[in-house]
PDB file of C-alpha atoms in Angstrom:
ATOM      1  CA  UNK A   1      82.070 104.226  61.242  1.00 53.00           C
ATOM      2  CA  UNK A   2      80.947 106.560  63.615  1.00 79.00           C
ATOM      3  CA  UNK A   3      83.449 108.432  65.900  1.00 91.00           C
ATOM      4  CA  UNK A   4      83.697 108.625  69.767  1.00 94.00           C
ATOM      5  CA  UNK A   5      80.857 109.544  71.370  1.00 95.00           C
ATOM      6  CA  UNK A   6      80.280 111.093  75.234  1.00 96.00           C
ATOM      7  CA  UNK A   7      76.738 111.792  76.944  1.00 96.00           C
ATOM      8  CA  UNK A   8      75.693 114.011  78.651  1.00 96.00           C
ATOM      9  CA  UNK A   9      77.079 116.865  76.622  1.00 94.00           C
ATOM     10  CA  UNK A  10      76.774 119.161  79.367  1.00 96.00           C
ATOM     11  CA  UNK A  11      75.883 118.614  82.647  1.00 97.00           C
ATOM     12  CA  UNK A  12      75.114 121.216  85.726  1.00 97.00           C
ATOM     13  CA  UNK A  13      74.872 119.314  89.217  1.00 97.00           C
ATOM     14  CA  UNK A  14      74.930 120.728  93.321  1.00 97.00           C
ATOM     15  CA  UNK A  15      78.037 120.582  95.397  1.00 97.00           C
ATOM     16  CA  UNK A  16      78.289 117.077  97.029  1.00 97.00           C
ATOM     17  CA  UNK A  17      76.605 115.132  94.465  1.00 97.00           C
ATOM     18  CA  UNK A  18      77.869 112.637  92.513  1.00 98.00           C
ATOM     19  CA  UNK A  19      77.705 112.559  88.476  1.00 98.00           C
ATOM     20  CA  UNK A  20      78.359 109.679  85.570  1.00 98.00           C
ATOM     21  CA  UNK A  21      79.388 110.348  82.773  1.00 98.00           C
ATOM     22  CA  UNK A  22      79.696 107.739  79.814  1.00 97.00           C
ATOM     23  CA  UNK A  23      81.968 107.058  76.858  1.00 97.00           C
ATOM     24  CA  UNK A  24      81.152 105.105  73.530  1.00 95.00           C
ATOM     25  CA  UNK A  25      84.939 104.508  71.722  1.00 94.00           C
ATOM     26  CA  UNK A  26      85.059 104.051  67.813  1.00 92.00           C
ATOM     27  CA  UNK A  27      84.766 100.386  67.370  1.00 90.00           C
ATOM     28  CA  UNK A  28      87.369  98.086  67.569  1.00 87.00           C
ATOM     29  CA  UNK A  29      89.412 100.475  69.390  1.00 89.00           C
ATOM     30  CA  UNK A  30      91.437  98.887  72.295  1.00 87.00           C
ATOM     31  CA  UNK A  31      92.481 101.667  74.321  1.00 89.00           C
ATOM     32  CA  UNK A  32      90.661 104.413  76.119  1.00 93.00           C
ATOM     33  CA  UNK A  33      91.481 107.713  77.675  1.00 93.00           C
ATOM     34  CA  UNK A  34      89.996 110.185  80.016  1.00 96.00           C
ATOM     35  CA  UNK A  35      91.717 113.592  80.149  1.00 95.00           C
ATOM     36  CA  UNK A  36      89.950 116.584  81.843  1.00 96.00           C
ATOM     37  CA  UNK A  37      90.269 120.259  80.200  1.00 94.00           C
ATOM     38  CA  UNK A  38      89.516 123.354  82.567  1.00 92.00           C
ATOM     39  CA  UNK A  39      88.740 126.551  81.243  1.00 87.00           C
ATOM     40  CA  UNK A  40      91.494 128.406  78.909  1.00 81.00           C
ATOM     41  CA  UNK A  41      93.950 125.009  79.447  1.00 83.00           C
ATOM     42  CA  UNK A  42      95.289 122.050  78.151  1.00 85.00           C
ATOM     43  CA  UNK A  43      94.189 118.703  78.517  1.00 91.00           C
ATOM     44  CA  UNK A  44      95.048 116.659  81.584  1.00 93.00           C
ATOM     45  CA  UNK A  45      95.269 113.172  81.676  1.00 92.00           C
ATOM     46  CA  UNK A  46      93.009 110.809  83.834  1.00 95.00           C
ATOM     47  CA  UNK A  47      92.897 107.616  83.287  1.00 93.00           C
ATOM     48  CA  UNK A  48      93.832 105.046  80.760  1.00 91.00           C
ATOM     49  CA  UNK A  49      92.325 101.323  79.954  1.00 90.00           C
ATOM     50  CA  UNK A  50      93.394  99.076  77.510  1.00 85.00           C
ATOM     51  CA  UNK A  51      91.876  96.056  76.471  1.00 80.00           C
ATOM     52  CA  UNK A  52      91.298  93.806  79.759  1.00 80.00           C
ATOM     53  CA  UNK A  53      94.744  94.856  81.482  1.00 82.00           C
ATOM     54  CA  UNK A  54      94.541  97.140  84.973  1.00 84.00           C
ATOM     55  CA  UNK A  55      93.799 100.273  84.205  1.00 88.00           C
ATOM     56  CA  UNK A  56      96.122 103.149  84.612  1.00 88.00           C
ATOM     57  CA  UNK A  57      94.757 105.399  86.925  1.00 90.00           C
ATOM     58  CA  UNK A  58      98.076 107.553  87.748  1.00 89.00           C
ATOM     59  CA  UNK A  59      96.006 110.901  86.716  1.00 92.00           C
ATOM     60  CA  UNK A  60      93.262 110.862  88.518  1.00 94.00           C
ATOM     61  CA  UNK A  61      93.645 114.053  91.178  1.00 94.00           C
ATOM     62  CA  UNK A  62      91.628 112.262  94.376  1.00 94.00           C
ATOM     63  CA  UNK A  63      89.713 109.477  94.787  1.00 95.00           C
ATOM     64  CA  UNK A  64      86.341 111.056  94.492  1.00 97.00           C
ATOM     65  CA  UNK A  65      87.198 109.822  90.946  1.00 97.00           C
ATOM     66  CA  UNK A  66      86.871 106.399  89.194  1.00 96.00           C
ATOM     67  CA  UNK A  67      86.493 104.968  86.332  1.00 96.00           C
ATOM     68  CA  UNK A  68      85.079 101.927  84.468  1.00 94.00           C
ATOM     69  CA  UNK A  69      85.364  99.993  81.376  1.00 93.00           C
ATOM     70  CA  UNK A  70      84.143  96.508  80.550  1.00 83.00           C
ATOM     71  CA  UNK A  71      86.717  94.850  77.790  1.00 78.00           C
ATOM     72  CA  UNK A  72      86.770  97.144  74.908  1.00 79.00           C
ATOM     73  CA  UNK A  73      83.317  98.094  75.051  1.00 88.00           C
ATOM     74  CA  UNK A  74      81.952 101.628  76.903  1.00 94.00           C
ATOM     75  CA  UNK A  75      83.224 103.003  79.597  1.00 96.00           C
ATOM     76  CA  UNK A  76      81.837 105.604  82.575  1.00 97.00           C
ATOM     77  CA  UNK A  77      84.251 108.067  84.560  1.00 97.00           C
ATOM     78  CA  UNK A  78      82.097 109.092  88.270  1.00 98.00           C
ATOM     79  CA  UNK A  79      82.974 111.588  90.224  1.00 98.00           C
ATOM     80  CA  UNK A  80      81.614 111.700  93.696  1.00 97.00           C
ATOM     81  CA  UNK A  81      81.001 114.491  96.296  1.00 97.00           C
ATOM     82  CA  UNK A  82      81.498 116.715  93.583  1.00 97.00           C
ATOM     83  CA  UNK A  83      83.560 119.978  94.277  1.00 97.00           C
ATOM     84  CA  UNK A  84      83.239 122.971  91.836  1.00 96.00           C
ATOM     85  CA  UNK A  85      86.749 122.814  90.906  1.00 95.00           C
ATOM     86  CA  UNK A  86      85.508 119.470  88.968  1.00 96.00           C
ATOM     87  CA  UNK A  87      83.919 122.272  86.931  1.00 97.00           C
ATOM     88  CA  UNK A  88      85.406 121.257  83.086  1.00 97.00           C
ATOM     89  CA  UNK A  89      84.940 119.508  79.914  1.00 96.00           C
ATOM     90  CA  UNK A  90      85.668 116.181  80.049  1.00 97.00           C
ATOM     91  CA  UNK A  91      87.106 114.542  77.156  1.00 96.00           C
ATOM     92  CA  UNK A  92      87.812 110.794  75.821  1.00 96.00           C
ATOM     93  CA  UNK A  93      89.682 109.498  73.275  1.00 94.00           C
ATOM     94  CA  UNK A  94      90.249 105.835  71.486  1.00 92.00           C
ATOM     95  CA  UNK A  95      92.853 104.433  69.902  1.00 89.00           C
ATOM     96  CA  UNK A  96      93.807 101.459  67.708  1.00 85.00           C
ATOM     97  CA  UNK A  97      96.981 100.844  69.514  1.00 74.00           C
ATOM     98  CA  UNK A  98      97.867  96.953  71.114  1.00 63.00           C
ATOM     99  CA  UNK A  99      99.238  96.220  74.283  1.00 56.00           C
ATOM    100  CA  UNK A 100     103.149  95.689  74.105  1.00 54.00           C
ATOM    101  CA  UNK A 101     102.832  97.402  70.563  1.00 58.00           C
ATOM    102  CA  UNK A 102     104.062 101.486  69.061  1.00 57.00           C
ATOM    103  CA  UNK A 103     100.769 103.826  70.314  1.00 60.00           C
ATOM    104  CA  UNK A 104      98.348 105.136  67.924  1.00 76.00           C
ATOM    105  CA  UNK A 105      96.524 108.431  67.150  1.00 84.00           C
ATOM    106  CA  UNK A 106      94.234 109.080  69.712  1.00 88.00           C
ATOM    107  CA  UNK A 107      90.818 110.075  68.410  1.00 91.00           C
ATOM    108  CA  UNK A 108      88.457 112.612  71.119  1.00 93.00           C
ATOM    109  CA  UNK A 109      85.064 112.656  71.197  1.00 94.00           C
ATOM    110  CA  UNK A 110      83.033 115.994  71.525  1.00 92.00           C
ATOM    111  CA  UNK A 111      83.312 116.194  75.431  1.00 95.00           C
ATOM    112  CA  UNK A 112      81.245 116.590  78.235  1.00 96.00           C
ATOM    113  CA  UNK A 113      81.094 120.367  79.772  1.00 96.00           C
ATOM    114  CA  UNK A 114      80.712 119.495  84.106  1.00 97.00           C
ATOM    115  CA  UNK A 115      79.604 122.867  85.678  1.00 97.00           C
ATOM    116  CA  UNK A 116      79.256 121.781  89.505  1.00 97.00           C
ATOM    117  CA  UNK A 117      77.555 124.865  91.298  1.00 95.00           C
TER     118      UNK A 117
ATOM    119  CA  UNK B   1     108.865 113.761  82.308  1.00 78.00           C
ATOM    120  CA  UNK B   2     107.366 115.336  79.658  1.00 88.00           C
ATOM    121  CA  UNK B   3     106.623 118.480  78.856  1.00 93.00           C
ATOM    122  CA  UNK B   4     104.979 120.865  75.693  1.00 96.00           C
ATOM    123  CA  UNK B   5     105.332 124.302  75.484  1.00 96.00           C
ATOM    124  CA  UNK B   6     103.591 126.638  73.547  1.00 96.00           C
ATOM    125  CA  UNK B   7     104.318 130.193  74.252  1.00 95.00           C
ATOM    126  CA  UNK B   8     101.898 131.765  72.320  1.00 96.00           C
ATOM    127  CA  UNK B   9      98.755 132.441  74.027  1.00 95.00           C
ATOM    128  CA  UNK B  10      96.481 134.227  71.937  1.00 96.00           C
ATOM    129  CA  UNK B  11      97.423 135.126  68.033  1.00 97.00           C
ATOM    130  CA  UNK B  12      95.288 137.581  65.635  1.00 97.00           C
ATOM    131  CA  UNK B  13      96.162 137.840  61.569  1.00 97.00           C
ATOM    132  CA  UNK B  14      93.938 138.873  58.943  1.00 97.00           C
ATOM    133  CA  UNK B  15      92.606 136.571  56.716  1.00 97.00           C
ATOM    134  CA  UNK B  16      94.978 135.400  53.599  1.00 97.00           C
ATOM    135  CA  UNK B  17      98.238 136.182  56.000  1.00 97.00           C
ATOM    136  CA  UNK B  18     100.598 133.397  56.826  1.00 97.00           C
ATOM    137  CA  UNK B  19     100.881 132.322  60.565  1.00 97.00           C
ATOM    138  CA  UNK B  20     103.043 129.866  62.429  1.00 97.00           C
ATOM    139  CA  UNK B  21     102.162 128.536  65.772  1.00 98.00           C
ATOM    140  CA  UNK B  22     105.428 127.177  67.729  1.00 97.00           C
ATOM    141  CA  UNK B  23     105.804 124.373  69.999  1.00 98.00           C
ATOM    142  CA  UNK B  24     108.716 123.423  72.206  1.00 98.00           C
ATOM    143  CA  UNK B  25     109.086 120.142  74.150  1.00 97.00           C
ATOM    144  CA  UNK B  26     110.792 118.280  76.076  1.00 95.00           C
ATOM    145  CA  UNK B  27     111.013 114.401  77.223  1.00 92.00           C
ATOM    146  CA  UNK B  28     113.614 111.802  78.195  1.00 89.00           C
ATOM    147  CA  UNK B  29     112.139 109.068  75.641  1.00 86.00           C
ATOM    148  CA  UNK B  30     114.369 108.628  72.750  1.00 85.00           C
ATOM    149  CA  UNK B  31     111.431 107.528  70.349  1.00 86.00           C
ATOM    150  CA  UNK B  32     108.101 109.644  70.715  1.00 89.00           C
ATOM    151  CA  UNK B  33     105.228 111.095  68.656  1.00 89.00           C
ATOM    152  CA  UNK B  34     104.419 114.776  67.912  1.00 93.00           C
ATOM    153  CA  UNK B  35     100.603 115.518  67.146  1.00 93.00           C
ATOM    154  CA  UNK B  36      98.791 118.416  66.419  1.00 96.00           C
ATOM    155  CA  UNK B  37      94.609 119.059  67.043  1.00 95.00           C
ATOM    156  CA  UNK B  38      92.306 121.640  66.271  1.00 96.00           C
ATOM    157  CA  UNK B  39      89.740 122.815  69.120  1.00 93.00           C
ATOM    158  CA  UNK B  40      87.291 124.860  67.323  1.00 92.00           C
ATOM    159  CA  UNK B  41      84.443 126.698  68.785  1.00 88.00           C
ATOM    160  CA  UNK B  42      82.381 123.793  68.954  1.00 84.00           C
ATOM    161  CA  UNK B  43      84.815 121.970  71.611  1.00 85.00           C
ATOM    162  CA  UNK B  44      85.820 118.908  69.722  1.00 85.00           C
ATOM    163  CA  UNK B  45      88.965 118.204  69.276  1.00 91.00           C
ATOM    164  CA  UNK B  46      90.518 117.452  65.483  1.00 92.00           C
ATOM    165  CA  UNK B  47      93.336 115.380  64.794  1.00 91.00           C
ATOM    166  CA  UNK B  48      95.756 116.870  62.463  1.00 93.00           C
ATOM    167  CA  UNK B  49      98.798 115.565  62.357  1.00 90.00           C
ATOM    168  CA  UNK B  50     101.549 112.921  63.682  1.00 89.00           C
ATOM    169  CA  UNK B  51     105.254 112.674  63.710  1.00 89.00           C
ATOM    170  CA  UNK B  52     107.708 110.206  64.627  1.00 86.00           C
ATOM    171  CA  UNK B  53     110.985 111.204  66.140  1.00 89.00           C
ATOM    172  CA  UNK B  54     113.074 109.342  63.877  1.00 85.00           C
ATOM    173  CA  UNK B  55     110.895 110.850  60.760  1.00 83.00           C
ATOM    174  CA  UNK B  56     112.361 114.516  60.577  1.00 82.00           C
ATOM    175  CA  UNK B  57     110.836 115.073  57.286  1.00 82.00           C
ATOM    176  CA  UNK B  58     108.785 118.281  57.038  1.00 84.00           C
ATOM    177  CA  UNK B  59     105.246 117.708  55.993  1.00 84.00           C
ATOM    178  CA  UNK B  60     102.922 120.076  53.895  1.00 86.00           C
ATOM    179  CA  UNK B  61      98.894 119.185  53.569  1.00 87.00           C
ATOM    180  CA  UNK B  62      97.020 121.744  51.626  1.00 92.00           C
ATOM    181  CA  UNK B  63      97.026 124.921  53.229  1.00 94.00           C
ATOM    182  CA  UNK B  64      99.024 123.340  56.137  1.00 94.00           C
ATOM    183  CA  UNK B  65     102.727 122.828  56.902  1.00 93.00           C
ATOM    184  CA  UNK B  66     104.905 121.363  60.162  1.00 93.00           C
ATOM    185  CA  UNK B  67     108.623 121.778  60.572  1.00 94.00           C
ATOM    186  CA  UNK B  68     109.996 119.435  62.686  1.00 94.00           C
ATOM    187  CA  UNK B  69     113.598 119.806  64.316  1.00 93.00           C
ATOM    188  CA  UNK B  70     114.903 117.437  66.630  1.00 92.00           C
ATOM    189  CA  UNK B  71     117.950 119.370  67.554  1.00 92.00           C
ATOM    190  CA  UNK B  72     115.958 122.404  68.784  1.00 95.00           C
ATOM    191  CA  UNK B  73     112.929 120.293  69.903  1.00 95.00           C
ATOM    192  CA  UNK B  74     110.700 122.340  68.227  1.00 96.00           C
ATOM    193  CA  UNK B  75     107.853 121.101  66.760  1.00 96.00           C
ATOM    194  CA  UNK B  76     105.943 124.599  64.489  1.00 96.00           C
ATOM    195  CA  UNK B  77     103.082 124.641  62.642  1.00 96.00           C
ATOM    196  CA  UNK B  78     102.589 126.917  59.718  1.00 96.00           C
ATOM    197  CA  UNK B  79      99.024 127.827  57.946  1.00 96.00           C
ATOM    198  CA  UNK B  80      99.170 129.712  54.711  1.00 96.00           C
ATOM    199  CA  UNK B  81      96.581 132.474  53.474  1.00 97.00           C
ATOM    200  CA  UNK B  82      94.788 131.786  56.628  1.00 97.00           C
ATOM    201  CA  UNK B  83      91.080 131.450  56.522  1.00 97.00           C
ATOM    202  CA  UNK B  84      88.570 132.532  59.501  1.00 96.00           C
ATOM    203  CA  UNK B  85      87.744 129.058  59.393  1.00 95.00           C
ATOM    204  CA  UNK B  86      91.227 128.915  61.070  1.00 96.00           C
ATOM    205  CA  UNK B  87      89.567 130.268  63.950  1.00 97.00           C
ATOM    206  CA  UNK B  88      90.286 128.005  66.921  1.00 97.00           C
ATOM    207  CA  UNK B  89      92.938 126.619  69.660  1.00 95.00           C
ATOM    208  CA  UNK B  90      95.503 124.875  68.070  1.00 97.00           C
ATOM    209  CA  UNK B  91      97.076 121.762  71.029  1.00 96.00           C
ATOM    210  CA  UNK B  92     100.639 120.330  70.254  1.00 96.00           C
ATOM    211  CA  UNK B  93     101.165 117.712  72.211  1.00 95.00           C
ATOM    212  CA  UNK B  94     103.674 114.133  72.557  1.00 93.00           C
ATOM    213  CA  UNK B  95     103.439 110.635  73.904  1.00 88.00           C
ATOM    214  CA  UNK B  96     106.007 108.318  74.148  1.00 83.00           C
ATOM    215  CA  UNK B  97     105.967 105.879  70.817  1.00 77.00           C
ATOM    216  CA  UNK B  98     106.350 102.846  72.515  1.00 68.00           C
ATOM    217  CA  UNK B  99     105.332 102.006  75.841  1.00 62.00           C
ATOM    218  CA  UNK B 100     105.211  98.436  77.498  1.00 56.00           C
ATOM    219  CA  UNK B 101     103.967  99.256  80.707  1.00 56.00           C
ATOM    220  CA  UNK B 102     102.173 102.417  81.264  1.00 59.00           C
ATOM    221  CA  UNK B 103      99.878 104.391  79.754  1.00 64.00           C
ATOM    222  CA  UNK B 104     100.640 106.106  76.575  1.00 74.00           C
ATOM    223  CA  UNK B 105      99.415 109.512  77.532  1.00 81.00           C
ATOM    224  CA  UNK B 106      99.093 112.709  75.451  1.00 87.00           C
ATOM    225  CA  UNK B 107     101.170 115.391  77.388  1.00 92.00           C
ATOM    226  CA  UNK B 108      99.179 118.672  75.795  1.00 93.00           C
ATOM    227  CA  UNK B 109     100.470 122.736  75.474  1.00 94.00           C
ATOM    228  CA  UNK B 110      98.575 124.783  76.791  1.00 93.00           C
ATOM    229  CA  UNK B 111      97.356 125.865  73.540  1.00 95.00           C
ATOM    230  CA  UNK B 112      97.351 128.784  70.786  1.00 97.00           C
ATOM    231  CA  UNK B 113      94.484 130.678  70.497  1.00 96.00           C
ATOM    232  CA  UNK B 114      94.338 131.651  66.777  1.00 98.00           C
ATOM    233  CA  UNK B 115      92.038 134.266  65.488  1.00 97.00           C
ATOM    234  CA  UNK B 116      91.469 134.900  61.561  1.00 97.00           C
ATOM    235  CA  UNK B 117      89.851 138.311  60.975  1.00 96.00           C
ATOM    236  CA  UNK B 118      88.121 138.417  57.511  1.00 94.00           C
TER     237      UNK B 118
END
């Protein structure tokens, strides 16, 4: 099947506006992951959702940023009043894992590079 | 907390030389998960490989080999007769292995820039 897929791939947007940017996770995957990479650096986590539990949202730096995921299906990460140190690639990840249950290889899609100018 | 260091920044060999990229870490959690990705040029990240704490076992895939010791918390990575295709940033990182509550997070390195001259 086909892997984890993010759109736009890159997007450029003004100071103060606000941006969406959508994740598709491998099918049947029950977890989901945000993580933000700046330039030259690791990954830093965001947010997590599994299945139809609360997310965890412990990651997210302000609260310019939310997320959203319907049950195991897509899910969008917006950032509003964008500030250019939002400038990054954003990555997300699935995984197989089950609630209560060891976790599971995390699997990234190709990212999507946020220049805010 | 957790943390993953990899003190290697930047690494250059020439192509068909052996190169190990290290990676320290540290966490509280008695039962975790190691992992290794690729980052090549193109941005997306590539699984490689997963360890469980209680599975000290070293591991050898092809051209690619982990050693994994517990008692120095190291957790290296070893290509052999390097290719360029080598080229790329190579992320350690850990999660916990079993988590009721919280997320199950990657904690990344900062990363190992490895550069295969031909």
């Amino acid at each position: 099947g086909a892997g984890v897929s993010q759109s736009p791939s890159n997007k450029v947007t003004e100071k103060g506006k606000d941006v969406e940017l959508r994740c598709d996770p491998i099918s049947g995957h029950t977890a989901l992951y945000w993580y933000r990479q700046r330039l030259g650096q690791g990954l830093e986590f965001l947010i997590y959702f599994q299945g139809n539990s609360a997310p965890d949202k412990s990651g997210l730096p302000s609260d310019r940023f939310s997320a959203e995921r319907t049950g195991e299906s897509v899910s969008t990460l917006t950032i509003q009043r964008t500030q250019q140190e939002d400038s990054a690639v954003y990555l997300c990840a699935s995984s197989l894992e089950k609630w209560g249950a060891a976790t599971d290889t995390q699997y990234f899609g190709p990212g999507t590079r946020l220049t805010v100018l | 907390a957790q943390k993953v260091t990899q003190a290697q920044t930047e690494i250059s060999v020439v192509e068909k030389e052996d190169v190990t990229l290290d990676c320290v870490y540290e966490t509280r959690d008695t039962t975790y998960y190691l992992f290794w990705y690729k980052q090549p040029p193109s941005g997306e990240l590539v699984f490689l490989i997963r360890r469980n704490s209680f599975d000290e076992q070293n591991e050898i895939s092809g051209r690619y080999s982990w050693n994994f010791q517990k008692s120095t918390s190291s957790f290296n990575f070893t290509i052999t007769a390097s290719q360029v295709v080598d080229s790329a940033v190579y992320f350690c990182a850990l999660s916990p292995l079993i988590s009721s509550g919280s997320a199950r997070q990657l904690t990344f390195g900062s990363g190992t820039q490895l550069t295969v001259l031909p």
